[in-house]
Short mmCIF file of N, CA and C in Angstrom, two decimals:
data_model
loop_
_atom_site.label_atom_id
_atom_site.label_comp_id
_atom_site.label_asym_id
_atom_site.label_seq_id
_atom_site.Cartn_x
_atom_site.Cartn_y
_atom_site.Cartn_z
N MET A 1 17.48 258.95 70.82
CA MET A 1 16.78 257.87 71.44
C MET A 1 15.68 258.46 72.32
N ARG A 2 14.51 257.86 72.27
CA ARG A 2 13.39 258.28 73.10
C ARG A 2 13.73 258.10 74.57
N SER A 3 13.03 258.78 75.46
CA SER A 3 13.30 258.63 76.89
C SER A 3 13.10 257.18 77.30
N ARG A 4 13.85 256.76 78.29
CA ARG A 4 13.81 255.37 78.72
C ARG A 4 13.33 255.26 80.15
N VAL A 5 12.95 254.06 80.52
CA VAL A 5 12.52 253.79 81.89
C VAL A 5 13.48 252.80 82.51
N ALA A 6 13.48 252.76 83.84
CA ALA A 6 14.43 251.90 84.54
C ALA A 6 14.15 250.43 84.27
N ASN A 7 12.91 250.05 84.07
CA ASN A 7 12.57 248.65 83.84
C ASN A 7 11.82 248.52 82.53
N ALA A 8 11.92 247.37 81.93
CA ALA A 8 11.26 247.14 80.66
C ALA A 8 9.74 247.20 80.81
N ASP A 9 9.22 246.75 81.91
CA ASP A 9 7.79 246.77 82.15
C ASP A 9 7.60 247.30 83.56
N VAL A 10 7.35 248.58 83.70
CA VAL A 10 7.31 249.20 85.00
C VAL A 10 6.16 248.71 85.87
N SER A 11 5.19 248.00 85.29
CA SER A 11 4.09 247.46 86.09
C SER A 11 4.51 246.27 86.92
N GLY A 12 5.68 245.70 86.62
CA GLY A 12 6.15 244.53 87.34
C GLY A 12 5.68 243.23 86.72
N ARG A 13 4.89 243.30 85.63
CA ARG A 13 4.44 242.08 84.96
C ARG A 13 5.62 241.40 84.30
N SER A 14 5.51 240.08 84.16
CA SER A 14 6.59 239.36 83.51
C SER A 14 6.64 239.76 82.04
N ILE A 15 7.82 239.81 81.50
CA ILE A 15 8.03 240.15 80.11
C ILE A 15 7.82 238.91 79.25
N GLU A 16 8.22 237.77 79.77
CA GLU A 16 8.12 236.54 79.02
C GLU A 16 7.92 235.40 80.01
N SER A 17 7.07 234.47 79.70
CA SER A 17 6.85 233.32 80.55
C SER A 17 6.63 232.10 79.67
N THR A 18 7.50 231.12 79.81
CA THR A 18 7.40 229.93 78.99
C THR A 18 7.59 228.70 79.86
N PRO A 19 6.55 227.83 79.98
CA PRO A 19 6.77 226.59 80.70
C PRO A 19 7.64 225.67 79.86
N LEU A 20 8.57 225.01 80.48
CA LEU A 20 9.45 224.08 79.80
C LEU A 20 9.18 222.69 80.35
N THR A 21 9.38 221.68 79.53
CA THR A 21 9.22 220.32 80.01
C THR A 21 10.53 219.60 79.94
N GLY A 22 10.71 218.67 80.85
CA GLY A 22 11.92 217.86 80.88
C GLY A 22 11.54 216.41 80.64
N CYS A 23 12.46 215.53 80.95
CA CYS A 23 12.19 214.11 80.76
C CYS A 23 12.48 213.40 82.08
N ALA A 24 11.46 212.75 82.65
CA ALA A 24 11.63 212.03 83.91
C ALA A 24 12.40 210.74 83.65
N LYS A 25 12.91 210.13 84.71
CA LYS A 25 13.68 208.89 84.57
C LYS A 25 12.86 207.80 83.89
N SER A 26 11.55 207.80 84.10
CA SER A 26 10.71 206.77 83.51
C SER A 26 10.54 206.95 82.01
N GLY A 27 11.05 208.04 81.47
CA GLY A 27 10.88 208.32 80.06
C GLY A 27 9.65 209.14 79.77
N GLN A 28 8.83 209.37 80.78
CA GLN A 28 7.64 210.18 80.62
C GLN A 28 8.00 211.64 80.81
N PRO A 29 7.35 212.54 80.06
CA PRO A 29 7.63 213.97 80.25
C PRO A 29 7.35 214.40 81.67
N ALA A 30 8.23 215.20 82.21
CA ALA A 30 8.05 215.74 83.55
C ALA A 30 7.92 217.25 83.44
N GLN A 31 7.06 217.83 84.22
CA GLN A 31 6.89 219.28 84.20
C GLN A 31 8.05 219.92 84.94
N VAL A 32 8.66 220.89 84.32
CA VAL A 32 9.72 221.67 84.94
C VAL A 32 9.12 223.03 85.27
N SER A 33 9.57 223.63 86.34
CA SER A 33 9.03 224.93 86.74
C SER A 33 9.12 225.92 85.60
N PRO A 34 8.10 226.74 85.42
CA PRO A 34 8.14 227.74 84.35
C PRO A 34 9.28 228.74 84.58
N LEU A 35 9.77 229.23 83.49
CA LEU A 35 10.81 230.25 83.50
C LEU A 35 10.14 231.56 83.12
N VAL A 36 10.37 232.60 83.91
CA VAL A 36 9.83 233.92 83.59
C VAL A 36 10.98 234.91 83.53
N ILE A 37 10.87 235.84 82.59
CA ILE A 37 11.84 236.93 82.48
C ILE A 37 11.12 238.18 82.96
N LEU A 38 11.70 238.80 83.98
CA LEU A 38 11.08 239.94 84.67
C LEU A 38 12.03 241.12 84.73
N PRO A 39 11.49 242.31 84.89
CA PRO A 39 12.35 243.45 85.22
C PRO A 39 12.96 243.24 86.61
N PHE A 40 14.18 243.66 86.79
CA PHE A 40 14.85 243.59 88.09
C PHE A 40 14.07 244.34 89.14
N SER A 41 14.04 243.77 90.35
CA SER A 41 13.54 244.50 91.51
C SER A 41 14.59 244.34 92.61
N PRO A 42 14.60 245.25 93.59
CA PRO A 42 15.60 245.14 94.67
C PRO A 42 15.57 243.79 95.39
N ASP A 43 14.44 243.10 95.36
CA ASP A 43 14.36 241.77 95.98
C ASP A 43 15.30 240.77 95.30
N HIS A 44 15.67 241.04 94.06
CA HIS A 44 16.55 240.15 93.31
C HIS A 44 18.04 240.43 93.57
N GLN A 45 18.37 241.53 94.21
CA GLN A 45 19.75 242.00 94.33
C GLN A 45 20.74 240.92 94.76
N THR A 46 20.47 240.24 95.86
CA THR A 46 21.42 239.26 96.40
C THR A 46 21.63 238.10 95.43
N GLN A 47 20.54 237.56 94.88
CA GLN A 47 20.66 236.44 93.96
C GLN A 47 21.37 236.84 92.67
N VAL A 48 21.06 238.02 92.16
CA VAL A 48 21.70 238.48 90.93
C VAL A 48 23.20 238.62 91.13
N ARG A 49 23.59 239.27 92.21
CA ARG A 49 25.01 239.46 92.48
C ARG A 49 25.71 238.11 92.58
N GLN A 50 25.10 237.17 93.31
CA GLN A 50 25.70 235.86 93.48
C GLN A 50 25.84 235.12 92.14
N LEU A 51 24.81 235.18 91.32
CA LEU A 51 24.86 234.51 90.01
C LEU A 51 25.99 235.07 89.14
N ILE A 52 26.06 236.39 89.07
CA ILE A 52 27.09 237.01 88.22
C ILE A 52 28.49 236.73 88.76
N VAL A 53 28.69 236.87 90.07
CA VAL A 53 30.00 236.62 90.67
C VAL A 53 30.39 235.15 90.50
N SER A 54 29.44 234.24 90.65
CA SER A 54 29.73 232.81 90.47
C SER A 54 30.16 232.53 89.03
N GLY A 55 29.48 233.15 88.08
CA GLY A 55 29.85 232.97 86.68
C GLY A 55 31.23 233.51 86.39
N LEU A 56 31.55 234.67 86.95
CA LEU A 56 32.89 235.24 86.76
C LEU A 56 33.96 234.36 87.39
N ALA A 57 33.68 233.84 88.59
CA ALA A 57 34.64 232.96 89.26
C ALA A 57 34.85 231.68 88.45
N GLU A 58 33.78 231.17 87.86
CA GLU A 58 33.89 229.98 87.03
C GLU A 58 34.80 230.24 85.82
N ARG A 59 34.64 231.42 85.22
CA ARG A 59 35.43 231.75 84.03
C ARG A 59 36.87 232.14 84.37
N TRP A 60 37.04 232.92 85.45
CA TRP A 60 38.34 233.48 85.77
C TRP A 60 39.11 232.72 86.85
N GLY A 61 38.41 231.92 87.65
CA GLY A 61 39.06 231.19 88.75
C GLY A 61 39.03 231.96 90.05
N THR A 62 39.20 233.26 90.00
CA THR A 62 39.12 234.10 91.20
C THR A 62 38.37 235.38 90.84
N ILE A 63 37.94 236.08 91.87
CA ILE A 63 37.20 237.33 91.66
C ILE A 63 37.85 238.46 92.45
N ASP A 64 38.00 239.58 91.80
CA ASP A 64 38.44 240.82 92.45
C ASP A 64 37.20 241.69 92.58
N ASN A 65 36.59 241.68 93.77
CA ASN A 65 35.33 242.41 93.97
C ASN A 65 35.47 243.90 93.72
N SER A 66 36.66 244.43 93.82
CA SER A 66 36.84 245.87 93.57
C SER A 66 36.60 246.21 92.10
N ARG A 67 36.62 245.17 91.22
CA ARG A 67 36.39 245.41 89.79
C ARG A 67 34.92 245.34 89.41
N ASN A 68 34.04 245.10 90.39
CA ASN A 68 32.62 244.92 90.12
C ASN A 68 31.73 245.77 91.03
N PRO A 69 32.04 247.05 91.20
CA PRO A 69 31.24 247.87 92.12
C PRO A 69 29.80 248.07 91.65
N ASP A 70 29.56 247.92 90.35
CA ASP A 70 28.20 248.09 89.82
C ASP A 70 27.24 247.04 90.37
N LEU A 71 27.76 245.92 90.85
CA LEU A 71 26.92 244.86 91.38
C LEU A 71 26.39 245.14 92.79
N ASP A 72 26.95 246.15 93.45
CA ASP A 72 26.53 246.45 94.81
C ASP A 72 25.16 247.12 94.90
N ASP A 73 24.75 247.82 93.85
CA ASP A 73 23.44 248.48 93.83
C ASP A 73 22.95 248.52 92.38
N LEU A 74 22.36 247.41 91.95
CA LEU A 74 21.93 247.29 90.56
C LEU A 74 20.84 248.29 90.20
N ALA A 75 19.97 248.62 91.14
CA ALA A 75 18.91 249.60 90.86
C ALA A 75 19.53 250.94 90.48
N ALA A 76 20.57 251.34 91.18
CA ALA A 76 21.24 252.60 90.86
C ALA A 76 22.03 252.49 89.57
N THR A 77 22.74 251.38 89.39
CA THR A 77 23.55 251.18 88.19
C THR A 77 22.71 251.25 86.93
N PHE A 78 21.50 250.69 86.98
CA PHE A 78 20.65 250.61 85.80
C PHE A 78 19.46 251.58 85.85
N ALA A 79 19.59 252.64 86.64
CA ALA A 79 18.50 253.61 86.75
C ALA A 79 18.16 254.24 85.40
N SER A 80 19.14 254.40 84.52
CA SER A 80 18.87 255.00 83.21
C SER A 80 18.74 253.93 82.12
N GLY A 81 18.75 252.68 82.52
CA GLY A 81 18.69 251.59 81.56
C GLY A 81 17.63 250.58 81.94
N ALA A 82 17.92 249.32 81.69
CA ALA A 82 17.01 248.23 82.01
C ALA A 82 17.84 247.04 82.46
N PHE A 83 17.29 246.26 83.38
CA PHE A 83 17.96 245.05 83.84
C PHE A 83 16.91 243.97 83.99
N LEU A 84 17.14 242.83 83.34
CA LEU A 84 16.18 241.73 83.36
C LEU A 84 16.74 240.56 84.15
N VAL A 85 15.84 239.82 84.79
CA VAL A 85 16.20 238.60 85.48
C VAL A 85 15.32 237.47 84.96
N ALA A 86 15.92 236.31 84.78
CA ALA A 86 15.17 235.09 84.45
C ALA A 86 15.05 234.32 85.75
N VAL A 87 13.81 233.97 86.10
CA VAL A 87 13.54 233.32 87.38
C VAL A 87 12.83 232.00 87.14
N ARG A 88 13.31 230.96 87.80
CA ARG A 88 12.65 229.66 87.77
C ARG A 88 12.47 229.22 89.23
N ALA A 89 11.23 228.94 89.61
CA ALA A 89 10.92 228.44 90.96
C ALA A 89 11.50 229.36 92.04
N GLY A 90 11.43 230.67 91.82
CA GLY A 90 11.89 231.63 92.82
C GLY A 90 13.38 231.88 92.82
N THR A 91 14.12 231.24 91.92
CA THR A 91 15.57 231.40 91.87
C THR A 91 15.97 232.13 90.59
N VAL A 92 16.82 233.14 90.73
CA VAL A 92 17.35 233.86 89.57
C VAL A 92 18.35 232.94 88.87
N VAL A 93 18.07 232.63 87.59
CA VAL A 93 18.93 231.74 86.81
C VAL A 93 19.54 232.42 85.60
N GLY A 94 19.20 233.69 85.38
CA GLY A 94 19.77 234.43 84.26
C GLY A 94 19.59 235.91 84.46
N THR A 95 20.51 236.69 83.88
CA THR A 95 20.46 238.14 84.00
C THR A 95 20.92 238.79 82.70
N GLY A 96 20.53 240.02 82.51
CA GLY A 96 21.03 240.81 81.40
C GLY A 96 20.66 242.27 81.59
N GLY A 97 21.62 243.14 81.34
CA GLY A 97 21.37 244.57 81.49
C GLY A 97 21.54 245.29 80.16
N LEU A 98 20.92 246.46 80.09
CA LEU A 98 21.00 247.31 78.91
C LEU A 98 21.19 248.74 79.37
N LEU A 99 22.22 249.38 78.84
CA LEU A 99 22.52 250.77 79.20
C LEU A 99 22.60 251.64 77.95
N PRO A 100 22.09 252.87 78.03
CA PRO A 100 22.25 253.79 76.91
C PRO A 100 23.70 254.23 76.80
N ARG A 101 24.19 254.28 75.57
CA ARG A 101 25.58 254.72 75.30
C ARG A 101 25.55 255.74 74.17
N GLY A 102 24.92 256.86 74.43
CA GLY A 102 24.78 257.88 73.40
C GLY A 102 23.37 257.88 72.85
N PRO A 103 23.09 258.82 71.96
CA PRO A 103 21.72 258.99 71.50
C PRO A 103 21.16 257.85 70.66
N GLU A 104 22.00 257.06 70.01
CA GLU A 104 21.50 256.00 69.13
C GLU A 104 21.99 254.60 69.50
N THR A 105 22.70 254.46 70.62
CA THR A 105 23.34 253.20 70.96
C THR A 105 22.94 252.72 72.34
N ALA A 106 22.70 251.41 72.45
CA ALA A 106 22.47 250.76 73.74
C ALA A 106 23.49 249.63 73.86
N GLU A 107 23.93 249.34 75.09
CA GLU A 107 24.92 248.30 75.31
C GLU A 107 24.38 247.22 76.23
N ILE A 108 24.52 245.97 75.80
CA ILE A 108 24.17 244.83 76.64
C ILE A 108 25.34 244.55 77.57
N VAL A 109 25.04 244.43 78.86
CA VAL A 109 26.05 244.16 79.87
C VAL A 109 25.50 243.14 80.86
N ARG A 110 26.40 242.51 81.58
CA ARG A 110 26.05 241.61 82.68
C ARG A 110 25.11 240.48 82.27
N LEU A 111 25.30 239.96 81.06
CA LEU A 111 24.55 238.79 80.63
C LEU A 111 25.16 237.58 81.32
N SER A 112 24.36 236.86 82.07
CA SER A 112 24.86 235.72 82.82
C SER A 112 23.75 234.67 82.92
N VAL A 113 24.12 233.42 82.76
CA VAL A 113 23.17 232.31 82.85
C VAL A 113 23.76 231.26 83.79
N ALA A 114 22.95 230.77 84.72
CA ALA A 114 23.38 229.74 85.67
C ALA A 114 23.86 228.50 84.92
N THR A 115 24.84 227.84 85.45
CA THR A 115 25.45 226.68 84.81
C THR A 115 24.41 225.66 84.36
N GLY A 116 23.47 225.31 85.20
CA GLY A 116 22.48 224.30 84.87
C GLY A 116 21.44 224.74 83.85
N GLU A 117 21.43 226.01 83.51
CA GLU A 117 20.46 226.55 82.55
C GLU A 117 21.09 226.84 81.19
N ARG A 118 22.39 226.63 81.07
CA ARG A 118 23.08 226.94 79.82
C ARG A 118 22.75 225.93 78.73
N ARG A 119 22.89 226.38 77.48
CA ARG A 119 22.67 225.56 76.29
C ARG A 119 21.20 225.16 76.13
N LYS A 120 20.30 225.97 76.71
CA LYS A 120 18.87 225.71 76.61
C LYS A 120 18.13 226.87 75.96
N GLY A 121 18.86 227.88 75.48
CA GLY A 121 18.24 229.01 74.81
C GLY A 121 17.95 230.21 75.68
N LEU A 122 18.28 230.13 76.97
CA LEU A 122 17.99 231.26 77.87
C LEU A 122 18.81 232.49 77.51
N GLY A 123 20.07 232.32 77.19
CA GLY A 123 20.89 233.48 76.80
C GLY A 123 20.31 234.18 75.59
N ARG A 124 19.88 233.39 74.60
CA ARG A 124 19.26 233.98 73.40
C ARG A 124 17.97 234.72 73.76
N ARG A 125 17.18 234.15 74.64
CA ARG A 125 15.93 234.81 75.05
C ARG A 125 16.21 236.14 75.75
N LEU A 126 17.22 236.16 76.61
CA LEU A 126 17.57 237.41 77.29
C LEU A 126 18.08 238.45 76.30
N VAL A 127 18.97 238.04 75.39
CA VAL A 127 19.48 238.97 74.38
C VAL A 127 18.32 239.50 73.55
N SER A 128 17.42 238.64 73.13
CA SER A 128 16.28 239.07 72.32
C SER A 128 15.41 240.08 73.07
N ALA A 129 15.15 239.83 74.34
CA ALA A 129 14.35 240.76 75.14
C ALA A 129 15.06 242.11 75.27
N LEU A 130 16.37 242.09 75.47
CA LEU A 130 17.13 243.34 75.59
C LEU A 130 17.16 244.11 74.28
N VAL A 131 17.30 243.41 73.17
CA VAL A 131 17.27 244.07 71.86
C VAL A 131 15.90 244.73 71.65
N GLU A 132 14.83 244.08 72.06
CA GLU A 132 13.50 244.67 71.90
C GLU A 132 13.34 245.92 72.76
N ILE A 133 13.91 245.92 73.94
CA ILE A 133 13.89 247.12 74.78
C ILE A 133 14.64 248.25 74.07
N ALA A 134 15.81 247.93 73.49
CA ALA A 134 16.59 248.94 72.76
C ALA A 134 15.77 249.49 71.60
N ARG A 135 15.04 248.64 70.90
CA ARG A 135 14.16 249.11 69.82
C ARG A 135 13.12 250.10 70.37
N GLY A 136 12.58 249.78 71.53
CA GLY A 136 11.61 250.68 72.16
C GLY A 136 12.21 252.03 72.52
N TRP A 137 13.49 252.05 72.77
CA TRP A 137 14.20 253.30 73.03
C TRP A 137 14.55 254.02 71.73
N GLU A 138 14.25 253.40 70.61
CA GLU A 138 14.59 253.90 69.28
C GLU A 138 16.10 253.94 69.04
N ALA A 139 16.80 253.00 69.68
CA ALA A 139 18.24 252.86 69.42
C ALA A 139 18.43 252.37 67.99
N GLU A 140 19.52 252.80 67.38
CA GLU A 140 19.84 252.36 66.03
C GLU A 140 20.77 251.16 66.03
N ARG A 141 21.47 250.94 67.17
CA ARG A 141 22.34 249.78 67.25
C ARG A 141 22.50 249.36 68.71
N VAL A 142 22.83 248.10 68.87
CA VAL A 142 23.13 247.54 70.19
C VAL A 142 24.56 247.01 70.11
N VAL A 143 25.35 247.30 71.13
CA VAL A 143 26.73 246.83 71.18
C VAL A 143 26.92 245.97 72.43
N CYS A 144 27.98 245.18 72.42
CA CYS A 144 28.35 244.39 73.60
C CYS A 144 29.78 243.92 73.40
N GLU A 145 30.35 243.37 74.44
CA GLU A 145 31.70 242.81 74.35
C GLU A 145 31.80 241.65 75.31
N THR A 146 32.72 240.75 75.02
CA THR A 146 33.00 239.63 75.89
C THR A 146 34.46 239.23 75.74
N THR A 147 34.93 238.45 76.67
CA THR A 147 36.30 237.95 76.59
C THR A 147 36.41 237.00 75.40
N SER A 148 37.39 237.20 74.56
CA SER A 148 37.55 236.43 73.32
C SER A 148 37.67 234.93 73.56
N GLU A 149 38.25 234.53 74.67
CA GLU A 149 38.44 233.11 74.98
C GLU A 149 37.12 232.41 75.33
N TRP A 150 36.08 233.15 75.63
CA TRP A 150 34.80 232.55 76.02
C TRP A 150 34.02 232.21 74.75
N ALA A 151 34.39 231.10 74.14
CA ALA A 151 33.82 230.72 72.84
C ALA A 151 32.30 230.65 72.86
N SER A 152 31.72 230.16 73.95
CA SER A 152 30.25 230.05 74.00
C SER A 152 29.59 231.43 73.99
N ALA A 153 30.20 232.41 74.64
CA ALA A 153 29.64 233.76 74.65
C ALA A 153 29.79 234.41 73.28
N VAL A 154 30.94 234.23 72.66
CA VAL A 154 31.16 234.76 71.30
C VAL A 154 30.13 234.15 70.36
N ALA A 155 29.95 232.83 70.44
CA ALA A 155 28.98 232.14 69.57
C ALA A 155 27.57 232.64 69.81
N LEU A 156 27.21 232.88 71.05
CA LEU A 156 25.86 233.37 71.38
C LEU A 156 25.58 234.69 70.67
N TYR A 157 26.48 235.64 70.79
CA TYR A 157 26.24 236.94 70.16
C TYR A 157 26.18 236.82 68.63
N LEU A 158 27.01 235.99 68.06
CA LEU A 158 26.95 235.79 66.61
C LEU A 158 25.62 235.16 66.21
N GLU A 159 25.16 234.17 66.99
CA GLU A 159 23.86 233.52 66.71
C GLU A 159 22.70 234.50 66.85
N CYS A 160 22.88 235.52 67.66
CA CYS A 160 21.82 236.51 67.89
C CYS A 160 21.88 237.67 66.90
N GLY A 161 22.67 237.53 65.85
CA GLY A 161 22.68 238.54 64.80
C GLY A 161 23.68 239.66 64.97
N PHE A 162 24.59 239.53 65.92
CA PHE A 162 25.62 240.54 66.11
C PHE A 162 26.79 240.26 65.19
N SER A 163 27.52 241.29 64.83
CA SER A 163 28.73 241.18 64.02
C SER A 163 29.91 241.65 64.86
N VAL A 164 31.05 241.02 64.65
CA VAL A 164 32.27 241.45 65.34
C VAL A 164 32.73 242.76 64.72
N THR A 165 32.97 243.76 65.56
CA THR A 165 33.49 245.04 65.08
C THR A 165 35.01 245.08 65.19
N HIS A 166 35.53 244.52 66.29
CA HIS A 166 36.98 244.47 66.46
C HIS A 166 37.32 243.63 67.70
N GLU A 167 38.60 243.35 67.83
CA GLU A 167 39.13 242.68 69.01
C GLU A 167 40.25 243.53 69.56
N ALA A 168 40.31 243.59 70.89
CA ALA A 168 41.37 244.36 71.54
C ALA A 168 41.59 243.83 72.95
N ASP A 169 42.83 243.70 73.35
CA ASP A 169 43.20 243.32 74.71
C ASP A 169 42.47 242.08 75.21
N GLY A 170 42.28 241.10 74.33
CA GLY A 170 41.65 239.84 74.73
C GLY A 170 40.13 239.87 74.75
N ASP A 171 39.53 240.96 74.30
CA ASP A 171 38.07 241.06 74.25
C ASP A 171 37.59 241.16 72.81
N THR A 172 36.38 240.65 72.56
CA THR A 172 35.74 240.76 71.26
C THR A 172 34.56 241.71 71.39
N TYR A 173 34.47 242.65 70.48
CA TYR A 173 33.42 243.68 70.49
C TYR A 173 32.45 243.41 69.34
N PHE A 174 31.16 243.61 69.63
CA PHE A 174 30.10 243.31 68.67
C PHE A 174 29.15 244.49 68.52
N GLU A 175 28.41 244.48 67.41
CA GLU A 175 27.29 245.39 67.25
C GLU A 175 26.20 244.69 66.45
N ARG A 176 24.99 245.14 66.69
CA ARG A 176 23.84 244.70 65.89
C ARG A 176 23.07 245.95 65.49
N LEU A 177 22.97 246.18 64.19
CA LEU A 177 22.24 247.32 63.69
C LEU A 177 20.74 247.05 63.75
N LEU A 178 19.97 248.03 64.21
CA LEU A 178 18.53 247.86 64.36
C LEU A 178 17.75 248.62 63.30
N VAL A 179 18.43 249.40 62.47
CA VAL A 179 17.75 250.17 61.43
C VAL A 179 18.02 249.60 60.06
#
């Protein structure tokens, strides 16, 4: 794999920006704040941690913070990888990380979407952006895993072109070949 950078776009420019429209009560289209996908910056740290921990608490009911030390310093955790944030109106509403796992493999981790943003394609957009970063690293495959009971997460990875490689200890493991 070619050398990698800590952020997908080190200039700080947004990677993706798409204005979305909603529907006002009157039935007329209403403008919704644009959604931008950006490389992580330390300014995002608090919001990112809160979003991920809230999502875990929603899924698990409780959180054991000792199991999530990587969330305490995301810049350090992803220094050899990439971490993206989706921001709407100054609020982080989605996250996704990518880490190198050997010379030809990258792993998607910490994919999280705020409750109010789910089922709108944001997860797919984040996965797509992370896969493109992996391609830029010349990775031959991207892997990820999720809890098997999280049907929406399993469905997301399958919709994004991943195949199940195996299941173990309540988790489902996936890969997507890039070559």
